[in-house]
Amino acid sequence: MVAQTKRNAWRLKGAGLTPFGDRLVTGSKDKYFMVSADSHANEPLDFMASRVTDPQYKDRLPHVKVDDEGVQWLHTDGWPPQRVSVPSNRRDLLPEQESFESFEVLAPYTDRMEDQDVLRTASGRSVEQRLQHAAEDGVDAEVVFPQKGVLSFATPDPVFAGVMTRAWNRWALDTFKDEFHRIMPMALIAAGDVENAMKEIQWAALNGFHGIMLSNRPVFNRLDQPLNRTEYNNKMFEPLWATIEETGIPLMFHVGNGEDPRAVGGNGGAIINFHKAMGSGIDPLVTMISSGVFERFPKIKAGVIEAGIGWIPWVLNSMDHAYRAHHMWVRPVIPELPSDYFRRNCFASSLEHPTMLKYLCELNLENNILWSSDYPHHEGSFPYSKLSIEREMKELSETQRAKILGENAVRIFNIDRSKF
């Protein structure tokens, strides 16, 4: 158990006595099979540069530069430079202190981190460490998304995006292939280059990947340029959907990509940008449902990861209402309600949303929800997933808990239980 102070005390809040708490502990009798549908890699800094050897791309890869005043800036092909660290003596670069704030907020954020915050920052850096932390947290298998690798999508050049995503996929295969049944990285696919995207999907399926991740927009939207209007309802993606259906591999949209997720600076930026990022993965799923992708390709499975689940009732109702009320304008007229396609083809990951989780189960949507720990991110439940699950699932039935904690993931990601 790591040291605590007041800022992380909420993580230790229990749910009172629960009849299933012991079944969340590794090695316990009748343990639930637990799959985190959202975990993250902690890639080495050079994972991309060491695999992209074409000289035309070397200077375009994501990299950090330090200016003459000691401020570090992240440079990528698609974003304006982003400030990533500030020297401790440059308080003039911080937002002005509000009257209701204590003086300590002017300290560097690293000085305000508690022991467990430091632990999360340093976690996920090796296979051995991941497996140890998973066992300590009761997790049997994890679906792994990129961290630094998500910058592969931060370019309006779809060919270059494909170069970077292929580098991440090869790094993930090299790093995790011996544990693919327990550590399941999602292959990144740059959809804007359809021909090469199809080849990469086939490569991923042949190499044992359990799923793929598409950018939330097929082509990155730059803040300093007119919006790119190519979306997933464009018929140019029909061969892509056909390839995905043929391989049987599920696809994911993870929050925080497709456009600059740190668009708002200054006061409130940390919360504002977090909120904006949460919605970014929902739009492409709505686009696929509404444009008839799941009607034409009924075997495709698609999910939204790390957006929570509170959006589901509102979005399903909104789509169904538009389908009915705007019937004179709706094209294509899909044969069933949009919500029916979500129930049949789609899923989402949940974390720390107990009231909504119970409500969705009352709506018979327990087959569409996956549990996640978001390891090792700060918004995640590690290293206190047991307490988080007890809070979140205390009012669910045995069947509902088992499905959400692991059984749904086994079905969606084709996990071989005989290997555990």
mmCIF file with all atom_site columns, N, CA, C and O in Angstrom, residues 41-61:
data_model
loop_
_atom_site.group_PDB
_atom_site.id
_atom_site.type_symbol
_atom_site.label_atom_id
_atom_site.label_alt_id
_atom_site.label_comp_id
_atom_site.label_asym_id
_atom_site.label_entity_id
_atom_site.label_seq_id
_atom_site.pdbx_PDB_ins_code
_atom_site.Cartn_x
_atom_site.Cartn_y
_atom_site.Cartn_z
_atom_site.occupancy
_atom_site.B_iso_or_equiv
_atom_site.pdbx_formal_charge
_atom_site.auth_seq_id
_atom_site.auth_comp_id
_atom_site.auth_asym_id
_atom_site.auth_atom_id
_atom_site.pdbx_PDB_model_num
ATOM 1  N N  . ALA A 1 41 ? 0.189  1.761  -22.640 1.00 0.00 ? 41 ALA A N  1
ATOM 2  C CA . ALA A 1 41 ? 1.612  1.481  -22.687 1.00 0.00 ? 41 ALA A CA 1
ATOM 3  C C  . ALA A 1 41 ? 2.383  2.664  -22.116 1.00 0.00 ? 41 ALA A C  1
ATOM 4  O O  . ALA A 1 41 ? 1.840  3.754  -21.945 1.00 0.00 ? 41 ALA A O  1
ATOM 5  N N  . ASN A 1 42 ? 3.623  2.420  -21.791 1.00 0.00 ? 42 ASN A N  1
ATOM 6  C CA . ASN A 1 42 ? 4.538  3.494  -21.383 1.00 0.00 ? 42 ASN A CA 1
ATOM 7  C C  . ASN A 1 42 ? 5.795  3.325  -22.231 1.00 0.00 ? 42 ASN A C  1
ATOM 8  O O  . ASN A 1 42 ? 6.797  2.775  -21.794 1.00 0.00 ? 42 ASN A O  1
ATOM 9  N N  . GLU A 1 43 ? 5.696  3.774  -23.476 1.00 0.00 ? 43 GLU A N  1
ATOM 10 C CA . GLU A 1 43 ? 6.722  3.517  -24.469 1.00 0.00 ? 43 GLU A CA 1
ATOM 11 C C  . GLU A 1 43 ? 8.023  4.247  -24.147 1.00 0.00 ? 43 GLU A C  1
ATOM 12 O O  . GLU A 1 43 ? 8.013  5.337  -23.582 1.00 0.00 ? 43 GLU A O  1
ATOM 13 N N  . PRO A 1 44 ? 9.170  3.678  -24.548 1.00 0.00 ? 44 PRO A N  1
ATOM 14 C CA . PRO A 1 44 ? 10.428 4.419  -24.435 1.00 0.00 ? 44 PRO A CA 1
ATOM 15 C C  . PRO A 1 44 ? 10.403 5.619  -25.377 1.00 0.00 ? 44 PRO A C  1
ATOM 16 O O  . PRO A 1 44 ? 9.678  5.626  -26.383 1.00 0.00 ? 44 PRO A O  1
ATOM 17 N N  . LEU A 1 45 ? 11.206 6.619  -25.076 1.00 0.00 ? 45 LEU A N  1
ATOM 18 C CA . LEU A 1 45 ? 11.175 7.853  -25.850 1.00 0.00 ? 45 LEU A CA 1
ATOM 19 C C  . LEU A 1 45 ? 11.547 7.646  -27.309 1.00 0.00 ? 45 LEU A C  1
ATOM 20 O O  . LEU A 1 45 ? 11.068 8.364  -28.197 1.00 0.00 ? 45 LEU A O  1
ATOM 21 N N  . ASP A 1 46 ? 12.396 6.653  -27.579 1.00 0.00 ? 46 ASP A N  1
ATOM 22 C CA . ASP A 1 46 ? 12.910 6.487  -28.933 1.00 0.00 ? 46 ASP A CA 1
ATOM 23 C C  . ASP A 1 46 ? 12.209 5.388  -29.718 1.00 0.00 ? 46 ASP A C  1
ATOM 24 O O  . ASP A 1 46 ? 12.694 4.973  -30.776 1.00 0.00 ? 46 ASP A O  1
ATOM 25 N N  . PHE A 1 47 ? 11.051 4.909  -29.241 1.00 0.00 ? 47 PHE A N  1
ATOM 26 C CA . PHE A 1 47 ? 10.447 3.749  -29.896 1.00 0.00 ? 47 PHE A CA 1
ATOM 27 C C  . PHE A 1 47 ? 10.104 4.041  -31.351 1.00 0.00 ? 47 PHE A C  1
ATOM 28 O O  . PHE A 1 47 ? 10.194 3.170  -32.221 1.00 0.00 ? 47 PHE A O  1
ATOM 29 N N  . MET A 1 48 ? 9.723  5.287  -31.652 1.00 0.00 ? 48 MET A N  1
ATOM 30 C CA . MET A 1 48 ? 9.342  5.627  -33.009 1.00 0.00 ? 48 MET A CA 1
ATOM 31 C C  . MET A 1 48 ? 10.571 5.947  -33.864 1.00 0.00 ? 48 MET A C  1
ATOM 32 O O  . MET A 1 48 ? 10.727 5.431  -34.977 1.00 0.00 ? 48 MET A O  1
ATOM 33 N N  . ALA A 1 49 ? 11.472 6.771  -33.329 1.00 0.00 ? 49 ALA A N  1
ATOM 34 C CA . ALA A 1 49 ? 12.658 7.170  -34.090 1.00 0.00 ? 49 ALA A CA 1
ATOM 35 C C  . ALA A 1 49 ? 13.528 5.971  -34.444 1.00 0.00 ? 49 ALA A C  1
ATOM 36 O O  . ALA A 1 49 ? 14.167 5.938  -35.504 1.00 0.00 ? 49 ALA A O  1
ATOM 37 N N  . SER A 1 50 ? 13.550 4.966  -33.581 1.00 0.00 ? 50 SER A N  1
ATOM 38 C CA . SER A 1 50 ? 14.388 3.795  -33.845 1.00 0.00 ? 50 SER A CA 1
ATOM 39 C C  . SER A 1 50 ? 13.803 2.890  -34.915 1.00 0.00 ? 50 SER A C  1
ATOM 40 O O  . SER A 1 50 ? 14.501 2.006  -35.424 1.00 0.00 ? 50 SER A O  1
ATOM 41 N N  . ARG A 1 51 ? 12.530 3.111  -35.291 1.00 0.00 ? 51 ARG A N  1
ATOM 42 C CA . ARG A 1 51 ? 11.876 2.250  -36.283 1.00 0.00 ? 51 ARG A CA 1
ATOM 43 C C  . ARG A 1 51 ? 11.514 2.972  -37.576 1.00 0.00 ? 51 ARG A C  1
ATOM 44 O O  . ARG A 1 51 ? 11.160 2.314  -38.549 1.00 0.00 ? 51 ARG A O  1
ATOM 45 N N  . VAL A 1 52 ? 11.554 4.286  -37.576 1.00 0.00 ? 52 VAL A N  1
ATOM 46 C CA . VAL A 1 52 ? 11.293 5.048  -38.803 1.00 0.00 ? 52 VAL A CA 1
ATOM 47 C C  . VAL A 1 52 ? 12.641 5.477  -39.356 1.00 0.00 ? 52 VAL A C  1
ATOM 48 O O  . VAL A 1 52 ? 13.268 6.426  -38.867 1.00 0.00 ? 52 VAL A O  1
ATOM 49 N N  . THR A 1 53 ? 13.102 4.790  -40.368 1.00 0.00 ? 53 THR A N  1
ATOM 50 C CA . THR A 1 53 ? 14.457 5.011  -40.886 1.00 0.00 ? 53 THR A CA 1
ATOM 51 C C  . THR A 1 53 ? 14.490 5.867  -42.143 1.00 0.00 ? 53 THR A C  1
ATOM 52 O O  . THR A 1 53 ? 15.567 6.324  -42.543 1.00 0.00 ? 53 THR A O  1
ATOM 53 N N  . ASP A 1 54 ? 13.348 6.095  -42.773 1.00 0.00 ? 54 ASP A N  1
ATOM 54 C CA . ASP A 1 54 ? 13.316 6.909  -43.983 1.00 0.00 ? 54 ASP A CA 1
ATOM 55 C C  . ASP A 1 54 ? 13.697 8.344  -43.633 1.00 0.00 ? 54 ASP A C  1
ATOM 56 O O  . ASP A 1 54 ? 13.030 8.992  -42.818 1.00 0.00 ? 54 ASP A O  1
ATOM 57 N N  . PRO A 1 55 ? 14.761 8.888  -44.227 1.00 0.00 ? 55 PRO A N  1
ATOM 58 C CA . PRO A 1 55 ? 15.228 10.225 -43.845 1.00 0.00 ? 55 PRO A CA 1
ATOM 59 C C  . PRO A 1 55 ? 14.214 11.335 -44.076 1.00 0.00 ? 55 PRO A C  1
ATOM 60 O O  . PRO A 1 55 ? 14.262 12.367 -43.395 1.00 0.00 ? 55 PRO A O  1
ATOM 61 N N  . GLN A 1 56 ? 13.256 11.155 -44.977 1.00 0.00 ? 56 GLN A N  1
ATOM 62 C CA . GLN A 1 56 ? 12.275 12.207 -45.228 1.00 0.00 ? 56 GLN A CA 1
ATOM 63 C C  . GLN A 1 56 ? 11.331 12.419 -44.048 1.00 0.00 ? 56 GLN A C  1
ATOM 64 O O  . GLN A 1 56 ? 10.673 13.454 -43.964 1.00 0.00 ? 56 GLN A O  1
ATOM 65 N N  . TYR A 1 57 ? 11.296 11.437 -43.125 1.00 0.00 ? 57 TYR A N  1
ATOM 66 C CA . TYR A 1 57 ? 10.391 11.551 -41.984 1.00 0.00 ? 57 TYR A CA 1
ATOM 67 C C  . TYR A 1 57 ? 11.098 11.876 -40.674 1.00 0.00 ? 57 TYR A C  1
ATOM 68 O O  . TYR A 1 57 ? 10.447 12.232 -39.688 1.00 0.00 ? 57 TYR A O  1
ATOM 69 N N  . LYS A 1 58 ? 12.400 11.752 -40.622 1.00 0.00 ? 58 LYS A N  1
ATOM 70 C CA . LYS A 1 58 ? 13.128 11.871 -39.365 1.00 0.00 ? 58 LYS A CA 1
ATOM 71 C C  . LYS A 1 58 ? 12.831 13.180 -38.637 1.00 0.00 ? 58 LYS A C  1
ATOM 72 O O  . LYS A 1 58 ? 12.597 13.209 -37.425 1.00 0.00 ? 58 LYS A O  1
ATOM 73 N N  . ASP A 1 59 ? 12.858 14.304 -39.352 1.00 0.00 ? 59 ASP A N  1
ATOM 74 C CA . ASP A 1 59 ? 12.657 15.599 -38.715 1.00 0.00 ? 59 ASP A CA 1
ATOM 75 C C  . ASP A 1 59 ? 11.197 15.908 -38.431 1.00 0.00 ? 59 ASP A C  1
ATOM 76 O O  . ASP A 1 59 ? 10.889 16.904 -37.772 1.00 0.00 ? 59 ASP A O  1
ATOM 77 N N  . ARG A 1 60 ? 10.302 15.060 -38.934 1.00 0.00 ? 60 ARG A N  1
ATOM 78 C CA . ARG A 1 60 ? 8.866  15.294 -38.738 1.00 0.00 ? 60 ARG A CA 1
ATOM 79 C C  . ARG A 1 60 ? 8.306  14.488 -37.575 1.00 0.00 ? 60 ARG A C  1
ATOM 80 O O  . ARG A 1 60 ? 7.156  14.706 -37.173 1.00 0.00 ? 60 ARG A O  1
ATOM 81 N N  . LEU A 1 61 ? 9.072  13.559 -37.046 1.00 0.00 ? 61 LEU A N  1
ATOM 82 C CA . LEU A 1 61 ? 8.587  12.759 -35.921 1.00 0.00 ? 61 LEU A CA 1
ATOM 83 C C  . LEU A 1 61 ? 8.388  13.637 -34.688 1.00 0.00 ? 61 LEU A C  1
ATOM 84 O O  . LEU A 1 61 ? 9.064  14.656 -34.529 1.00 0.00 ? 61 LEU A O  1
#
